[in-house]
Coordinates of C-alpha atoms in Angstrom, one line a residue:
M1 CA -90.1 7.6 2.1
R2 CA -90.8 10.8 0.3
R3 CA -88.0 11.8 -2.1
R4 CA -86.8 15.3 -1.7
H5 CA -84.7 17.6 -3.8
L6 CA -81.0 17.2 -3.1
L7 CA -79.8 20.0 -0.9
L8 CA -76.1 20.7 -1.2
G9 CA -75.4 22.6 1.9
L10 CA -72.4 24.8 2.4
A11 CA -69.1 23.0 2.6
L12 CA -67.1 24.4 5.5
P13 CA -63.3 23.7 5.5
F14 CA -61.3 23.4 8.6
A15 CA -57.8 23.8 7.2
R16 CA -54.7 22.5 9.0
P17 CA -51.2 21.7 7.8
A18 CA -51.0 18.0 6.8
R19 CA -48.9 16.1 9.3
A20 CA -50.4 12.6 9.3
Q21 CA -49.0 10.7 6.3
D22 CA -51.5 7.8 6.7
L23 CA -54.4 10.1 6.1
P24 CA -55.7 11.9 3.0
R25 CA -54.7 15.6 3.0
T26 CA -58.4 16.6 2.9
I27 CA -61.3 14.6 4.4
R28 CA -64.9 15.3 3.6
I29 CA -67.4 14.6 6.4
V30 CA -70.8 14.1 4.7
V31 CA -73.7 15.1 7.0
P32 CA -77.1 13.5 5.9
F33 CA -79.1 16.6 6.7
A34 CA -79.3 20.3 5.9
A35 CA -77.1 23.0 7.4
G36 CA -78.5 24.1 10.7
A37 CA -80.0 20.8 11.7
S38 CA -79.0 19.5 15.1
S39 CA -76.8 16.7 13.6
D40 CA -75.1 19.3 11.4
T41 CA -74.4 21.6 14.4
V42 CA -72.8 18.7 16.4
A43 CA -70.8 17.6 13.4
R44 CA -69.3 21.1 12.9
I45 CA -68.4 21.4 16.6
V46 CA -66.6 18.1 16.6
T47 CA -65.1 18.5 13.1
A48 CA -63.5 21.9 13.9
K49 CA -61.7 20.4 16.9
L50 CA -60.9 17.1 15.2
A51 CA -59.0 18.9 12.4
D52 CA -56.5 20.1 15.0
V53 CA -56.0 16.6 16.4
L54 CA -55.6 15.0 13.0
G55 CA -53.5 17.8 11.4
V56 CA -55.4 17.6 8.1
T57 CA -58.1 19.6 6.4
L58 CA -61.7 18.6 7.2
V59 CA -64.6 19.7 5.1
V60 CA -68.2 19.4 6.3
E61 CA -70.6 18.8 3.4
N62 CA -74.4 18.7 3.8
R63 CA -75.9 16.1 1.5
A64 CA -79.6 16.2 2.5
G65 CA -82.4 14.3 0.8
A66 CA -84.6 11.2 1.3
G67 CA -84.1 11.4 5.0
G68 CA -80.3 10.9 4.8
L69 CA -80.4 8.1 2.2
L70 CA -78.5 10.1 -0.4
A71 CA -75.6 10.7 2.0
A72 CA -75.4 7.1 2.9
Q73 CA -75.4 6.0 -0.8
M74 CA -72.7 8.6 -1.6
V75 CA -70.4 7.3 1.1
A76 CA -71.1 3.6 0.3
R77 CA -70.0 4.3 -3.3
A78 CA -67.0 6.5 -2.4
A79 CA -63.3 5.4 -2.9
P80 CA -62.1 3.6 0.3
D81 CA -59.2 5.9 0.9
G82 CA -60.6 7.7 3.9
A83 CA -61.3 10.9 2.0
T84 CA -65.1 10.6 2.3
L85 CA -66.8 9.8 5.6
L86 CA -70.4 9.6 6.8
W87 CA -71.6 11.4 9.9
G88 CA -73.9 9.0 11.6
G89 CA -73.9 5.3 10.9
G90 CA -77.5 5.0 12.2
T91 CA -78.7 6.7 9.0
A92 CA -77.3 3.9 6.9
I93 CA -78.7 1.2 9.1
T94 CA -82.2 2.7 9.3
H95 CA -82.6 2.9 5.6
A96 CA -81.4 -0.7 5.3
V97 CA -84.4 -2.0 7.3
M98 CA -87.2 0.2 6.0
G99 CA -88.6 -2.2 3.4
R100 CA -86.9 -0.7 0.4
D101 CA -83.6 -1.5 -1.3
P102 CA -81.3 1.4 -0.2
G103 CA -78.8 0.6 -3.0
Y104 CA -76.2 -0.9 -0.6
D105 CA -75.6 -3.8 1.8
V106 CA -75.3 -2.2 5.2
L107 CA -73.2 -4.9 6.7
R108 CA -70.9 -5.1 3.6
D109 CA -70.5 -1.7 2.2
F110 CA -69.4 0.4 5.2
T111 CA -66.5 0.6 7.6
P112 CA -67.6 1.6 11.1
I113 CA -64.9 3.8 12.6
A114 CA -65.9 5.6 15.8
T115 CA -68.8 6.5 18.0
I116 CA -69.2 9.8 19.8
V117 CA -72.5 10.5 21.4
E118 CA -76.1 9.3 21.5
N119 CA -79.2 11.4 22.1
P120 CA -82.6 10.1 22.9
A121 CA -85.8 11.4 21.5
L122 CA -88.2 13.4 23.8
L123 CA -92.0 13.5 23.5
A124 CA -92.9 17.2 23.5
V125 CA -96.2 18.9 23.7
R126 CA -96.8 22.7 23.6
T127 CA -96.8 24.4 26.9
A128 CA -100.4 25.5 26.5
A129 CA -101.5 21.9 26.0
P130 CA -103.7 20.5 28.9
W131 CA -101.6 17.4 29.3
Q132 CA -99.3 17.6 32.3
D133 CA -98.0 14.1 32.0
H134 CA -98.0 11.1 29.7
Q135 CA -101.0 9.5 31.3
A136 CA -103.1 12.6 30.5
L137 CA -101.9 12.5 26.9
F138 CA -102.7 8.8 26.6
A139 CA -106.2 9.5 28.0
A140 CA -106.7 12.2 25.4
A141 CA -105.6 9.9 22.7
R142 CA -108.1 7.3 23.8
S143 CA -111.0 9.7 23.7
A144 CA -109.9 11.4 20.4
P145 CA -112.1 11.1 17.3
A146 CA -111.2 8.7 14.5
G147 CA -107.6 9.1 13.5
G148 CA -106.5 10.0 17.0
L149 CA -104.1 12.7 17.9
R150 CA -101.9 14.3 15.3
Y151 CA -98.2 13.7 15.9
G152 CA -95.2 15.0 14.0
S153 CA -91.7 13.7 13.2
G154 CA -88.7 14.6 11.1
G155 CA -89.8 12.2 8.4
V156 CA -91.2 8.8 7.6
G157 CA -89.1 6.0 9.1
T158 CA -87.0 8.3 11.3
P159 CA -86.4 7.1 14.9
A160 CA -88.9 9.7 16.1
H161 CA -91.6 8.3 13.8
M162 CA -90.9 4.7 14.9
A163 CA -91.0 5.8 18.6
A164 CA -94.4 7.4 18.3
A165 CA -95.8 4.6 16.1
A166 CA -94.5 1.9 18.5
M167 CA -95.9 3.7 21.5
L168 CA -99.4 4.1 20.0
K169 CA -99.4 0.5 18.8
A170 CA -98.4 -0.8 22.3
L171 CA -101.2 1.1 23.8
G172 CA -103.8 0.1 21.2
L173 CA -104.3 3.7 20.2
E174 CA -104.6 5.5 16.8
G175 CA -102.7 8.5 15.7
T176 CA -102.3 10.6 12.5
H177 CA -98.6 10.9 11.5
V178 CA -97.6 14.3 10.0
P179 CA -94.0 14.0 8.6
Y180 CA -91.9 17.2 8.3
R181 CA -88.6 18.0 6.6
G182 CA -86.7 17.6 9.9
A183 CA -87.0 17.5 13.7
N184 CA -86.7 21.3 14.0
Q185 CA -89.8 21.7 11.8
A186 CA -91.7 18.9 13.7
T187 CA -90.9 20.6 17.0
L188 CA -92.0 24.0 15.7
A189 CA -95.3 22.3 14.7
V190 CA -95.8 21.3 18.3
E191 CA -95.1 24.9 19.5
T192 CA -97.7 26.3 17.0
G193 CA -100.3 23.6 17.8
E194 CA -100.2 22.2 14.2
V195 CA -99.7 18.8 15.8
D196 CA -100.5 17.6 19.3
F197 CA -97.2 16.0 20.1
A198 CA -93.9 15.0 18.5
F199 CA -90.8 12.9 19.4
A200 CA -87.7 14.8 18.5
I201 CA -84.0 14.5 19.4
S202 CA -83.2 15.9 22.8
N203 CA -80.8 18.6 21.7
I204 CA -83.6 20.1 19.7
V205 CA -86.3 19.8 22.4
I206 CA -84.3 20.8 25.6
P207 CA -83.5 24.4 24.4
R208 CA -87.2 24.9 23.7
L209 CA -88.1 23.4 27.1
R210 CA -85.8 26.0 28.7
H211 CA -87.4 28.8 26.7
G212 CA -90.8 27.6 28.0
T213 CA -92.4 26.8 24.6
V214 CA -92.8 23.0 25.1
R215 CA -93.3 20.5 27.9
V216 CA -91.6 17.1 27.9
L217 CA -93.5 14.0 28.9
L218 CA -91.3 11.0 27.9
S219 CA -87.9 10.1 26.6
T220 CA -86.8 7.1 24.5
A221 CA -83.5 6.6 26.5
A222 CA -82.6 3.4 28.2
R223 CA -82.8 5.2 31.6
R224 CA -83.8 8.6 32.8
I225 CA -81.4 11.2 31.5
S226 CA -79.5 13.4 34.0
A227 CA -80.7 16.6 32.2
L228 CA -84.4 15.6 32.9
P229 CA -84.4 13.1 35.8
E230 CA -88.1 13.7 36.4
V231 CA -89.1 12.6 32.9
P232 CA -89.9 8.9 32.6
T233 CA -88.8 6.7 29.8
L234 CA -90.9 5.1 27.2
K235 CA -89.4 1.8 28.3
E236 CA -90.8 2.2 31.9
T237 CA -94.3 3.4 30.9
V238 CA -95.3 1.4 27.8
P239 CA -95.4 -2.4 27.4
D240 CA -92.2 -3.3 25.6
G241 CA -91.4 0.4 25.1
P242 CA -88.5 0.7 22.8
V243 CA -85.2 2.4 23.5
I244 CA -84.4 4.7 20.5
V245 CA -81.4 7.0 20.3
S246 CA -79.8 9.0 17.5
G247 CA -76.0 8.6 17.5
A248 CA -73.2 10.8 16.2
S249 CA -70.5 8.6 14.8
L250 CA -68.0 8.3 11.9
V251 CA -68.4 5.7 9.2
G252 CA -66.5 5.2 5.9
P253 CA -66.9 3.0 2.8
A254 CA -65.9 -0.6 2.9
G255 CA -62.3 -1.5 2.3
M256 CA -60.6 1.5 4.0
P257 CA -56.9 1.0 5.0
P258 CA -56.7 -0.3 8.6
A259 CA -54.1 2.4 9.4
V260 CA -56.5 5.1 8.4
V261 CA -59.4 3.6 10.3
A262 CA -57.2 3.3 13.4
R263 CA -55.9 6.8 13.2
L264 CA -59.4 8.3 12.9
H265 CA -60.7 6.2 15.7
A266 CA -57.9 7.1 18.0
A267 CA -58.2 10.8 17.2
V268 CA -62.0 10.9 18.0
N269 CA -61.5 9.1 21.3
K270 CA -58.6 11.3 22.3
L271 CA -60.6 14.5 21.4
V272 CA -63.7 13.5 23.3
T273 CA -61.9 12.1 26.2
E274 CA -59.5 15.0 26.8
D275 CA -61.6 18.0 25.7
T276 CA -63.8 18.7 28.8
A277 CA -65.6 21.6 27.1
L278 CA -66.5 19.4 24.2
R279 CA -67.9 16.7 26.4
E280 CA -70.0 19.3 28.3
A281 CA -71.3 20.6 25.0
L282 CA -72.2 17.1 23.8
T283 CA -74.0 16.1 27.0
R284 CA -75.6 19.4 28.0
E285 CA -78.8 18.6 26.2
G286 CA -79.4 14.9 27.0
G287 CA -76.5 13.4 25.2
D288 CA -74.6 10.3 26.4
I289 CA -71.0 9.9 25.4
T290 CA -70.5 6.5 23.7
L291 CA -66.9 5.9 22.7
A292 CA -66.4 2.5 21.2
A293 CA -63.3 0.7 22.4
S294 CA -62.1 0.1 18.9
P295 CA -63.4 0.1 15.3
A296 CA -63.9 -3.6 15.6
A297 CA -66.0 -3.2 18.7
Y298 CA -68.2 -0.6 16.9
A299 CA -68.5 -2.9 13.8
A300 CA -69.5 -5.8 16.0
D301 CA -72.5 -3.8 17.2
W302 CA -73.9 -3.4 13.7
P303 CA -75.6 -6.8 13.1
E304 CA -77.3 -6.5 16.5
E305 CA -78.4 -2.9 15.7
V306 CA -79.8 -4.0 12.3
A307 CA -81.8 -6.8 13.9
R308 CA -83.1 -4.4 16.7
L309 CA -84.3 -1.9 14.2
R310 CA -85.9 -4.5 12.0
R311 CA -87.9 -5.6 15.1
L312 CA -88.8 -2.0 15.7
V313 CA -90.0 -1.5 12.2
Q314 CA -92.2 -4.5 12.5
V315 CA -93.6 -3.4 15.9
S316 CA -94.2 0.2 14.8
G317 CA -95.4 -0.4 11.3
A318 CA -93.3 2.6 10.2
R319 CA -92.3 1.0 7.0
V320 CA -91.5 2.5 3.5
E321 CA -92.6 0.4 0.5

């Protein structure tokens, strides 16, 4: 994976009078991507509301670089007092299976705390493209010159990259991968015609779909999403098509006090369950609420997710040496 300069995004505090004695007075939420990215936007919406529920100060810090690896490393090495948390456990897991030592043991060095929402990736083409459905796109890929169609993603080894690579491999097709510095840039490349198609997270693609700048042909969800019921899934159209989602969740370093973990988990579940406006905001653009029953239940999913992503890396060939 290409190393990038560390981008220290703006740190945004949500100050509240400390009330919970089992929590640090200030908690830093480390977002693995730059300010303005889709994951950052969701993190700030949730964090602002979560500060009220917890009664402590929350600070969102953008720690971009190496596709989120720097943020995962930072949290894995942080003190286990609950003062530093990672937004998105999937980032840590993905880097652990990409063929390069990430500098941590993903099943040993983190404390899974709470899940919030999952968004699938959507295959987008520009509105002016001649392909009205995925079959037309596949036909164009089959007849394309050597190298195949050009496809974009938010970076090497991202779920979007693996989705496209796995799709093409399953169909016996070629394609030329063009990695960008994020899903926003990859989707913009679709709109301008710089690439033929791209998979990108739904909350980036759907607003562009509504503005008429892209057309959506497939999703990587387990089932058709309610926001786009007419769009088929990769699973139903491609042999052994993978299910790939990007999840919003909270993860801390290993060894956190159980009382802190329990308090954070309960606060997240209470917020998402009771705040109707927040739930609508999280699901409006293809999201699926995924509240784990307990921190232990979330942690129990990690070994299976590691194994699943390892299989996907092998199938897609989207590996970083």
